[in-house]
Amino acid sequence: MNSRITRRLGKAFPDALISQKRKMKPVIPFIGDTWWLGVGRVLLFTVLLFLCFFILFIRLFHLTIIRGHEYRALADGNRIRELVRHAPRGQLLDRTGKPVAVNEAQYRRLLPCEAGRTANGACVSYLTQAEGEALEKTGLPVGSFLETDWKRRYVLGSATAHILGTTGEITAGELKDEYYQLRNYRTGDRIGRSGVEAIYEDRLRGRDGKELVEVDASGRILRVLGRDTEVTGIDIILSIDAGLSQVVAQAFPEGKRGAIIVSKPATGEILAMYSSPSYDPNLMSTGLSEDEYRKLADSSDRPMFNRAIGGVYPPGSTFKIVTAVAGLEEGAITGSTEIEDTGIISVGPFSFTNWYFTQYGRTEGMVNVIRALQRSNDIFFYRTGERTGIERLAVWARRMGLGSLTGIELPGEAAGLMPDPDWKSKHFTTDADLEARNNLWYAGDTYHIAIGQGYILTTPLQTAVWTDIIAAGGRYCVPTIEKVHPGISSGPACQELPIKKETLSLVTDGMVKA
């Protein structure tokens, strides 16, 4: 209903102006409540839908164009797996070609690290050939893979343990070493730890191959896509004789400590080397726990210690060979020189006896060098050492290999000790020694050295070396554990020592008659 309003506006207008209030219509017809319920919602939904498609397009562009190659590589990685085909080590053969260290097939199982680690912290475990084949049939757990691998077996066991040595799994610390990184060593690889296995590691180790396989979502191998064949390591022919090595080990007195060395004087080749007590190197191949290894390594019998090259002992009467050579070469004695066996030599309050007199109370009369070597007469060599002098005796001892490393390839060799007055003055320097004059060299010191007693220390290998010099006619060859091939390789360096033929003949005659 319209309302009437009367206003007075002045003379220009009628006294009464009638106005009617009316409802105004909007200028834009769609602005109002009906717009949001109709066209507005459709427009907003269209804009939002467009934005969503735009965002999806940008994301798709980023995934397929910008980073597509990365995700394709990841997808292939989940579908294609590269497995290592581990190369067998080269075999170790004796001088006749008989294998003394061979390879036996086994498997290396690769485990997801987060699922559990082996005792050494690596995601690797080892299975026998039968265990690996059985696991392949039943199926591997998700994320696990099998790689063909090899373990070492030592045919003669403890008889050749100290020559052949052992292998052991590479440690995490060694894998960080540049030397092993450059040679592509991997977790679980086994390397030479001692003996021949260690010194010829680069030759024995083969070149690993590769195998590309397609796997399903559970990790099961579907098919082989490609293969790079592994290359076996180089076989090494050693100087040892397998049969002789067994005989030597069996002949050694049970429960005794010591060493036996059999060598070829003309070339320096070692035909057999046995150190007692010994150990079975096959235990290392199957894997020892840390406690088992420590028990073996810390044993008071020291079975892993190679006494043949690392043990030093007074050589005893074997050193009389050197004393005889020194005396003859220096002119202190000749082949016709005779020295009376008095049974005992007294120097002040000290007495030096012959073993025959000590045991039986008897003497042997006049003795020459041949008879002295035959009977190992101490009186003769006391006097020969005294006539030669300790300085010249020491010179000849060192020429024949005493007091320095022989140069054999095996690690752990000791140099021994050839004492002389200068050595004694440098090592007996305490106030008590000086007061007692222990730093001085006495005739009794020379007597002791001349028969291989006193301060002198040698290894069994050094004893074999100076014996070989006589047997080889004065030729000194560096001992070796690798076979010397006549006409192909000359072996380690050999040299002729300045020993007269007459000297060699006299000493040889005495040794043969002993």
Coordinates of C-alpha atoms in Angstrom, one line a residue:
M1 CA 0.0 0.0 0.0
N2 CA 1.4 3.4 -1.0
S3 CA 1.7 6.0 1.6
R4 CA 1.2 9.6 0.9
I5 CA 3.6 12.2 2.1
T6 CA 2.9 15.9 2.0
R7 CA 5.7 18.4 2.2
R8 CA 5.9 22.1 1.7
L9 CA 8.6 23.0 -0.7
G10 CA 8.2 26.7 -1.3
K11 CA 6.6 29.0 -3.8
A12 CA 8.0 27.4 -6.9
F13 CA 6.2 24.2 -6.2
P14 CA 2.7 23.4 -5.2
D15 CA 2.0 23.7 -1.6
A16 CA 1.5 20.0 -1.4
L17 CA 3.6 17.4 -3.1
I18 CA 2.4 14.0 -3.1
S19 CA 5.2 11.3 -3.3
Q20 CA 4.7 7.6 -3.4
K21 CA 7.4 5.2 -2.0
R22 CA 8.1 2.4 -4.4
K23 CA 10.3 -0.7 -4.2
M24 CA 13.5 -0.3 -6.3
K25 CA 14.7 -3.1 -8.7
P26 CA 18.5 -4.0 -8.9
V27 CA 20.4 -2.6 -11.9
I28 CA 22.2 -6.0 -12.5
P29 CA 19.5 -8.6 -12.5
F30 CA 21.6 -11.7 -11.4
I31 CA 23.2 -10.2 -8.3
G32 CA 21.3 -11.5 -5.3
D33 CA 20.5 -14.7 -3.5
T34 CA 19.5 -16.5 -6.7
W35 CA 23.0 -16.0 -8.3
W36 CA 24.9 -18.1 -5.7
L37 CA 22.3 -20.8 -5.9
G38 CA 22.5 -20.8 -9.7
V39 CA 25.3 -19.5 -12.0
G40 CA 27.8 -18.7 -9.2
R41 CA 28.2 -22.2 -8.0
V42 CA 28.7 -23.5 -11.5
L43 CA 31.4 -20.9 -12.2
L44 CA 33.3 -21.5 -8.9
F45 CA 33.3 -25.3 -9.5
T46 CA 34.6 -24.8 -13.0
V47 CA 37.4 -22.6 -11.8
L48 CA 38.4 -25.1 -9.1
L49 CA 38.2 -28.0 -11.5
F50 CA 40.5 -26.1 -13.9
L51 CA 43.0 -25.4 -11.2
C52 CA 43.1 -29.1 -10.2
F53 CA 43.7 -30.2 -13.8
F54 CA 46.4 -27.6 -14.1
I55 CA 48.2 -28.8 -11.0
L56 CA 47.9 -32.4 -12.1
F57 CA 49.3 -31.5 -15.5
I58 CA 52.3 -29.7 -13.9
R59 CA 52.9 -32.7 -11.7
L60 CA 52.6 -35.1 -14.6
F61 CA 55.0 -33.0 -16.6
H62 CA 57.5 -32.9 -13.8
L63 CA 57.3 -36.7 -13.3
T64 CA 57.4 -37.7 -16.9
I65 CA 59.5 -35.1 -18.6
I66 CA 61.8 -33.5 -16.0
R67 CA 62.5 -36.6 -13.8
G68 CA 61.2 -39.3 -16.0
H69 CA 64.6 -40.9 -16.6
E70 CA 65.2 -41.2 -12.9
Y71 CA 62.0 -43.0 -12.2
R72 CA 62.5 -45.2 -15.2
A73 CA 65.9 -46.2 -13.8
L74 CA 64.3 -46.9 -10.4
A75 CA 61.6 -49.1 -12.0
D76 CA 64.2 -51.0 -13.9
G77 CA 66.2 -51.4 -10.7
N78 CA 63.2 -53.0 -9.0
R79 CA 62.7 -55.3 -12.0
I80 CA 66.4 -56.1 -12.9
R81 CA 69.0 -57.2 -10.5
E82 CA 72.8 -57.5 -11.0
L83 CA 74.3 -60.5 -9.3
V84 CA 78.0 -61.2 -8.9
R85 CA 79.5 -64.4 -10.2
H86 CA 82.4 -64.8 -7.9
A87 CA 85.6 -66.1 -9.5
P88 CA 87.3 -69.2 -8.0
R89 CA 90.8 -68.6 -6.7
G90 CA 93.7 -70.2 -8.5
Q91 CA 94.6 -73.7 -7.3
L92 CA 97.8 -74.4 -5.4
L93 CA 99.7 -77.4 -6.9
D94 CA 102.7 -79.3 -5.7
R95 CA 105.8 -79.7 -7.8
T96 CA 104.4 -82.7 -9.6
G97 CA 101.0 -81.0 -10.4
K98 CA 99.0 -82.5 -7.5
P99 CA 96.4 -80.1 -6.1
V100 CA 97.1 -79.1 -2.5
A101 CA 94.6 -76.3 -2.3
V102 CA 91.3 -76.6 -4.3
N103 CA 87.9 -74.8 -4.5
E104 CA 84.6 -76.2 -3.5
A105 CA 81.3 -74.7 -4.7
Q106 CA 79.1 -72.9 -2.2
Y107 CA 76.6 -70.0 -2.2
R108 CA 76.7 -66.5 -0.8
R109 CA 73.3 -65.4 0.4
L110 CA 72.7 -61.6 0.3
L111 CA 70.3 -60.4 3.0
P112 CA 68.5 -57.1 3.5
C113 CA 70.6 -55.3 6.0
E114 CA 67.6 -54.1 8.0
A115 CA 66.4 -57.7 8.4
G116 CA 69.5 -58.7 10.3
R117 CA 73.3 -58.9 10.0
T118 CA 75.7 -61.7 10.3
A119 CA 78.3 -61.8 13.1
N120 CA 80.8 -59.7 11.2
G121 CA 78.2 -56.9 10.5
A122 CA 77.8 -57.7 6.8
C123 CA 74.5 -58.5 5.1
V124 CA 76.0 -61.8 3.9
S125 CA 75.8 -65.4 4.9
Y126 CA 77.3 -68.6 3.4
L127 CA 75.5 -71.8 2.4
T128 CA 76.8 -75.1 1.3
Q129 CA 76.1 -76.1 -2.3
A130 CA 73.3 -78.5 -1.1
E131 CA 71.8 -75.8 1.2
G132 CA 71.8 -73.3 -1.6
E133 CA 70.2 -75.6 -4.1
A134 CA 67.5 -76.6 -1.6
L135 CA 66.7 -73.0 -0.9
E136 CA 66.4 -72.2 -4.6
K137 CA 63.8 -74.9 -4.9
T138 CA 61.7 -73.9 -1.9
G139 CA 62.1 -70.2 -2.7
L140 CA 64.0 -67.3 -1.1
P141 CA 62.6 -64.8 1.3
V142 CA 61.7 -61.5 -0.2
G143 CA 64.7 -59.3 -0.8
S144 CA 67.2 -62.2 -0.5
F145 CA 69.4 -63.4 -3.4
L146 CA 71.9 -66.2 -3.9
E147 CA 75.3 -65.7 -5.6
T148 CA 77.6 -68.6 -6.7
D149 CA 80.7 -68.6 -4.5
W150 CA 83.6 -70.8 -3.6
K151 CA 85.4 -71.9 -0.4
R152 CA 89.0 -73.2 0.0
R153 CA 89.8 -76.8 0.9
Y154 CA 93.4 -77.8 1.8
V155 CA 94.0 -81.4 0.8
L156 CA 96.8 -82.1 3.2
G157 CA 95.4 -80.3 6.2
S158 CA 97.9 -79.5 8.9
A159 CA 100.8 -81.0 7.0
T160 CA 101.2 -77.9 4.8
A161 CA 99.3 -75.3 7.0
H162 CA 102.3 -73.1 7.6
I163 CA 103.3 -72.9 3.9
L164 CA 99.9 -72.6 2.2
G165 CA 98.4 -70.4 4.9
T166 CA 94.7 -69.5 5.1
T167 CA 92.1 -67.1 3.7
G168 CA 89.7 -65.0 5.7
E169 CA 86.7 -62.7 5.1
I170 CA 87.7 -59.1 4.3
T171 CA 86.8 -56.7 7.1
A172 CA 84.8 -53.4 7.0
G173 CA 88.0 -51.5 7.7
E174 CA 89.9 -53.1 4.8
L175 CA 87.0 -52.3 2.5
K176 CA 87.6 -48.6 3.2
D177 CA 91.3 -49.0 2.2
E178 CA 92.1 -47.6 -1.2
Y179 CA 94.1 -50.7 -2.1
Y180 CA 91.0 -52.9 -1.9
Q181 CA 88.7 -50.3 -3.3
L182 CA 90.7 -50.0 -6.5
R183 CA 90.6 -53.8 -6.9
N184 CA 86.8 -54.0 -6.5
Y185 CA 86.7 -56.1 -3.3
R186 CA 83.2 -56.5 -1.9
T187 CA 81.6 -57.4 1.4
G188 CA 81.9 -61.1 1.9
D189 CA 85.0 -61.6 -0.3
R190 CA 87.8 -63.8 1.2
I191 CA 91.4 -62.7 0.9
G192 CA 94.7 -64.4 1.7
R193 CA 95.6 -64.0 5.4
S194 CA 98.9 -66.0 5.7
G195 CA 101.4 -68.1 3.8
V196 CA 101.1 -68.6 0.1
E197 CA 97.5 -67.4 0.1
A198 CA 98.6 -64.0 1.3
I199 CA 101.8 -63.4 -0.7
Y200 CA 100.3 -64.4 -4.0
E201 CA 96.8 -62.9 -3.4
D202 CA 96.9 -60.8 -6.6
R203 CA 97.7 -63.8 -8.7
L204 CA 95.4 -66.3 -7.0
R205 CA 92.4 -63.9 -7.0
G206 CA 90.3 -64.2 -10.2
R207 CA 88.1 -61.6 -11.9
D208 CA 84.5 -61.7 -10.8
G209 CA 81.8 -61.9 -13.5
K210 CA 78.2 -60.4 -13.5
E211 CA 74.7 -61.7 -14.2
L212 CA 71.7 -59.6 -15.0
V213 CA 68.5 -61.2 -14.0
E214 CA 64.8 -60.2 -14.1
V215 CA 62.9 -60.6 -10.8
D216 CA 59.3 -60.3 -9.8
A217 CA 57.8 -58.2 -7.0
S218 CA 58.8 -60.8 -4.4
G219 CA 62.4 -61.0 -5.7
R220 CA 62.2 -64.3 -7.4
I221 CA 64.4 -64.7 -10.4
L222 CA 62.3 -65.0 -13.6
R223 CA 65.0 -65.2 -16.2
V224 CA 68.7 -64.4 -17.0
L225 CA 69.1 -61.3 -19.2
G226 CA 72.8 -61.3 -19.7
R227 CA 76.1 -62.7 -18.3
D228 CA 79.7 -61.6 -18.0
T229 CA 81.7 -64.8 -17.3
E230 CA 84.1 -64.8 -14.4
V231 CA 87.8 -65.5 -14.8
T232 CA 89.5 -68.0 -12.5
G233 CA 92.6 -67.0 -10.7
I234 CA 96.1 -68.2 -11.8
D235 CA 97.2 -71.6 -10.6
I236 CA 100.6 -71.6 -8.8
I237 CA 103.0 -74.5 -8.9
L238 CA 104.9 -74.7 -5.6
S239 CA 108.2 -76.3 -4.9
I240 CA 106.8 -78.6 -2.2
D241 CA 106.2 -82.3 -2.7
A242 CA 102.8 -83.4 -1.4
G243 CA 103.9 -87.0 -0.6
L244 CA 107.1 -85.9 1.1
S245 CA 105.1 -83.3 3.1
Q246 CA 102.8 -86.0 4.4
V247 CA 105.7 -88.3 5.4
V248 CA 107.5 -85.4 7.2
A249 CA 104.3 -84.5 9.2
Q250 CA 103.6 -88.1 10.1
A251 CA 107.2 -88.8 11.2
F252 CA 107.4 -85.8 13.6
P253 CA 107.2 -86.9 17.2
E254 CA 103.7 -86.4 18.6
G255 CA 103.4 -83.7 21.2
K256 CA 106.8 -82.2 20.5
R257 CA 107.6 -78.7 19.4
G258 CA 110.0 -78.0 16.5
A259 CA 110.3 -77.9 12.7
I260 CA 111.5 -79.9 9.8
I261 CA 112.8 -78.5 6.5
V262 CA 113.7 -80.5 3.4
S263 CA 115.2 -78.5 0.5
K264 CA 116.9 -78.8 -2.8
P265 CA 120.4 -77.3 -2.5
A266 CA 121.0 -76.6 -6.2
T267 CA 118.0 -74.3 -6.5
G268 CA 116.9 -73.3 -2.9
E269 CA 113.5 -74.9 -3.4
I270 CA 111.7 -76.0 -0.3
L271 CA 110.4 -79.6 -0.7
A272 CA 108.7 -79.8 2.7
M273 CA 108.3 -77.6 5.7
Y274 CA 106.5 -78.6 8.8
S275 CA 106.1 -76.8 12.1
S276 CA 104.8 -78.5 15.2
P277 CA 102.3 -78.2 16.7
S278 CA 100.3 -77.4 13.6
Y279 CA 96.6 -76.7 12.9
D280 CA 94.0 -77.5 10.3
P281 CA 93.6 -74.6 7.9
N282 CA 90.2 -76.0 6.7
L283 CA 88.7 -74.7 10.0
M284 CA 89.3 -71.2 8.6
S285 CA 87.5 -71.9 5.4
T286 CA 84.4 -73.1 7.1
G287 CA 84.5 -70.1 9.4
L288 CA 85.5 -69.9 13.1
S289 CA 83.6 -67.9 15.7
E290 CA 85.7 -65.1 17.4
D291 CA 85.9 -67.2 20.5
E292 CA 87.2 -70.3 18.6
Y293 CA 89.7 -68.2 16.7
R294 CA 91.0 -66.5 19.9
K295 CA 91.3 -69.9 21.6
L296 CA 93.5 -71.1 18.7
A297 CA 95.6 -68.0 18.4
D298 CA 96.1 -67.6 22.1
S299 CA 97.0 -71.2 22.8
S300 CA 100.3 -71.7 24.7
D301 CA 101.4 -74.2 22.1
R302 CA 101.1 -71.5 19.4
P303 CA 100.0 -73.8 16.6
M304 CA 99.7 -70.9 14.1
F305 CA 103.3 -69.9 14.7
N306 CA 105.7 -71.1 11.9
R307 CA 108.7 -72.2 13.9
A308 CA 110.6 -73.1 10.7
I309 CA 111.2 -69.5 9.8
G310 CA 110.1 -67.5 12.8
G311 CA 111.5 -69.4 15.8
V312 CA 115.1 -68.6 16.8
Y313 CA 117.2 -71.0 18.8
P314 CA 120.9 -71.7 19.5
P315 CA 121.9 -73.9 16.5
G316 CA 124.1 -76.2 18.6
S317 CA 126.5 -78.6 16.8
T318 CA 125.0 -77.7 13.3
F319 CA 127.0 -74.5 13.6
K320 CA 130.2 -76.4 13.6
I321 CA 129.9 -76.5 9.8
V322 CA 130.3 -72.8 9.7
T323 CA 133.2 -72.8 12.3
A324 CA 135.0 -75.4 10.1
V325 CA 134.6 -73.4 6.9
A326 CA 135.7 -70.2 8.7
G327 CA 138.8 -71.9 10.2
L328 CA 139.8 -73.5 6.9
E329 CA 139.2 -70.4 4.8
E330 CA 141.0 -68.1 7.2
G331 CA 144.0 -70.5 7.5
A332 CA 143.5 -71.1 11.2
I333 CA 143.4 -74.8 10.4
T334 CA 144.1 -77.1 7.4
G335 CA 143.1 -80.5 6.4
S336 CA 146.1 -82.0 8.2
T337 CA 145.7 -79.9 11.4
E338 CA 145.2 -82.1 14.5
I339 CA 144.1 -80.9 17.9
E340 CA 144.3 -83.1 21.0
D341 CA 141.0 -83.9 22.7
T342 CA 141.8 -83.2 26.3
G343 CA 138.2 -83.7 27.4
I344 CA 138.2 -80.3 29.1
I345 CA 139.6 -76.8 28.7
S346 CA 140.0 -74.7 31.8
V347 CA 140.1 -70.9 31.6
G348 CA 140.5 -69.4 35.1
P349 CA 137.5 -70.6 37.2
F350 CA 135.6 -71.7 34.0
S351 CA 135.7 -75.1 32.4
F352 CA 134.6 -76.1 28.9
T353 CA 134.2 -79.8 28.2
N354 CA 133.6 -82.1 25.3
W355 CA 130.2 -83.9 25.4
Y356 CA 131.9 -87.3 25.1
F357 CA 134.0 -86.6 28.2
T358 CA 131.0 -85.3 30.1
Q359 CA 128.9 -88.4 29.3
Y360 CA 131.5 -91.2 29.3
G361 CA 134.6 -89.6 30.9
R362 CA 136.7 -90.5 27.9
T363 CA 138.7 -88.5 25.3
E364 CA 139.4 -89.2 21.6
G365 CA 143.1 -88.3 21.2
M366 CA 144.3 -86.3 18.2
V367 CA 141.4 -85.1 16.0
N368 CA 141.5 -83.5 12.5
V369 CA 138.6 -81.5 11.0
I370 CA 137.0 -84.6 9.3
R371 CA 137.1 -86.6 12.5
A372 CA 135.9 -83.5 14.5
L373 CA 132.8 -83.1 12.3
Q374 CA 132.2 -86.9 12.3
R375 CA 132.3 -87.0 16.1
S376 CA 131.1 -83.4 16.8
N377 CA 134.2 -82.9 18.9
D378 CA 133.7 -79.8 21.1
I379 CA 137.4 -79.4 22.0
F380 CA 138.5 -79.2 18.3
F381 CA 136.0 -76.5 17.6
Y382 CA 136.7 -74.5 20.8
R383 CA 140.3 -74.3 19.6
T384 CA 139.3 -73.6 16.0
G385 CA 137.1 -70.7 17.0
E386 CA 139.8 -69.4 19.2
R387 CA 142.4 -69.5 16.4
T388 CA 140.0 -68.0 13.8
G389 CA 138.9 -65.2 16.1
I390 CA 135.3 -64.1 16.7
E391 CA 135.4 -61.2 14.2
R392 CA 136.3 -63.5 11.3
L393 CA 134.0 -66.2 12.5
A394 CA 131.2 -63.7 12.5
V395 CA 132.0 -62.6 9.0
W396 CA 131.7 -66.1 7.6
A397 CA 128.6 -66.8 9.6
R398 CA 126.9 -63.7 8.0
R399 CA 128.1 -64.7 4.5
M400 CA 126.4 -68.0 5.0
G401 CA 123.1 -66.4 5.9
L402 CA 123.1 -66.0 9.7
G403 CA 121.9 -62.7 11.3
S404 CA 119.7 -61.6 8.3
L405 CA 116.6 -62.6 6.5
T406 CA 117.1 -65.4 4.0
G407 CA 114.6 -63.8 1.6
I408 CA 112.1 -66.6 1.4
E409 CA 108.6 -65.4 0.2
L410 CA 106.8 -66.4 3.4
P411 CA 105.9 -63.7 5.9
G412 CA 107.0 -63.8 9.5
E413 CA 110.7 -64.7 9.0
A414 CA 113.2 -63.9 11.8
A415 CA 116.7 -62.7 11.2
G416 CA 118.4 -64.5 14.1
L417 CA 121.5 -63.2 15.8
M418 CA 125.3 -63.5 15.2
P419 CA 126.9 -61.8 18.2
D420 CA 130.4 -60.3 18.3
P421 CA 132.3 -57.9 20.7
D422 CA 130.6 -54.8 19.2
W423 CA 127.2 -56.3 19.8
K424 CA 128.0 -57.2 23.3
S425 CA 129.3 -53.8 24.2
K426 CA 126.1 -52.2 23.0
H427 CA 123.7 -54.5 24.8
F428 CA 125.3 -54.9 28.2
T429 CA 125.2 -51.3 29.3
T430 CA 123.5 -51.3 32.7
D431 CA 125.5 -50.2 35.7
A432 CA 125.6 -53.7 37.0
D433 CA 126.9 -55.0 33.7
L434 CA 129.6 -52.4 33.5
E435 CA 130.6 -53.1 37.1
A436 CA 130.8 -56.8 36.4
R437 CA 132.5 -56.1 33.0
N438 CA 129.8 -58.1 31.3
N439 CA 130.2 -55.8 28.3
L440 CA 133.6 -57.2 27.4
W441 CA 134.1 -60.2 25.1
Y442 CA 135.9 -63.2 26.6
A443 CA 137.5 -66.4 25.3
G444 CA 134.6 -68.3 26.8
D445 CA 132.2 -66.3 24.6
T446 CA 134.1 -67.4 21.5
Y447 CA 134.2 -71.0 22.7
H448 CA 130.4 -71.0 23.1
I449 CA 129.8 -69.4 19.7
A450 CA 132.1 -71.9 18.0
I451 CA 129.9 -74.8 19.0
G452 CA 126.6 -73.0 18.4
Q453 CA 125.9 -72.1 22.0
G454 CA 125.8 -68.8 24.0
Y455 CA 124.2 -65.7 22.5
I456 CA 123.9 -67.0 19.0
L457 CA 120.4 -67.5 17.6
T458 CA 119.3 -69.0 14.3
T459 CA 116.1 -70.2 12.6
P460 CA 115.8 -73.8 11.4
L461 CA 115.6 -72.3 7.8
Q462 CA 119.0 -70.6 8.3
T463 CA 120.5 -73.9 9.5
A464 CA 119.2 -75.5 6.3
V465 CA 120.7 -72.7 4.2
W466 CA 124.3 -73.1 5.4
T467 CA 124.0 -76.8 5.1
D468 CA 122.7 -76.4 1.5
I469 CA 125.7 -74.2 0.7
I470 CA 128.1 -77.1 1.4
A471 CA 125.8 -79.6 -0.5
A472 CA 125.6 -77.3 -3.5
G473 CA 129.4 -76.9 -3.7
G474 CA 129.6 -73.4 -2.3
R475 CA 126.5 -72.0 -4.1
Y476 CA 124.1 -70.0 -2.0
C477 CA 120.5 -69.9 -3.3
V478 CA 117.8 -67.9 -1.7
P479 CA 115.1 -70.3 -0.4
T480 CA 111.9 -70.3 -2.3
I481 CA 108.5 -72.0 -2.1
E482 CA 107.7 -71.6 -5.8
K483 CA 108.9 -74.3 -8.2
V484 CA 111.9 -73.4 -10.3
H485 CA 111.4 -74.3 -14.0
P486 CA 114.7 -75.1 -15.7
G487 CA 115.1 -73.1 -18.9
I488 CA 112.0 -71.0 -18.1
S489 CA 112.7 -69.4 -14.8
S490 CA 116.0 -69.3 -12.9
G491 CA 114.3 -68.9 -9.5
P492 CA 115.6 -66.6 -6.8
A493 CA 119.1 -65.2 -7.1
C494 CA 122.0 -67.7 -6.5
Q495 CA 125.6 -66.7 -5.9
E496 CA 128.9 -68.5 -5.6
L497 CA 130.6 -67.9 -2.2
P498 CA 134.4 -67.7 -2.1
I499 CA 134.9 -71.1 -0.6
K500 CA 137.8 -73.2 -1.8
K501 CA 137.0 -76.7 -3.2
E502 CA 139.4 -78.2 -0.7
T503 CA 137.4 -76.7 2.1
L504 CA 134.1 -78.0 0.7
S505 CA 135.6 -81.4 0.2
L506 CA 136.8 -81.7 3.8
V507 CA 133.6 -80.4 5.3
T508 CA 131.5 -82.7 3.1
D509 CA 133.6 -85.7 4.0
G510 CA 133.1 -85.0 7.7
M511 CA 129.3 -84.5 7.3
V512 CA 129.0 -87.8 5.3
K513 CA 130.8 -89.7 7.9
A514 CA 128.8 -88.2 10.8

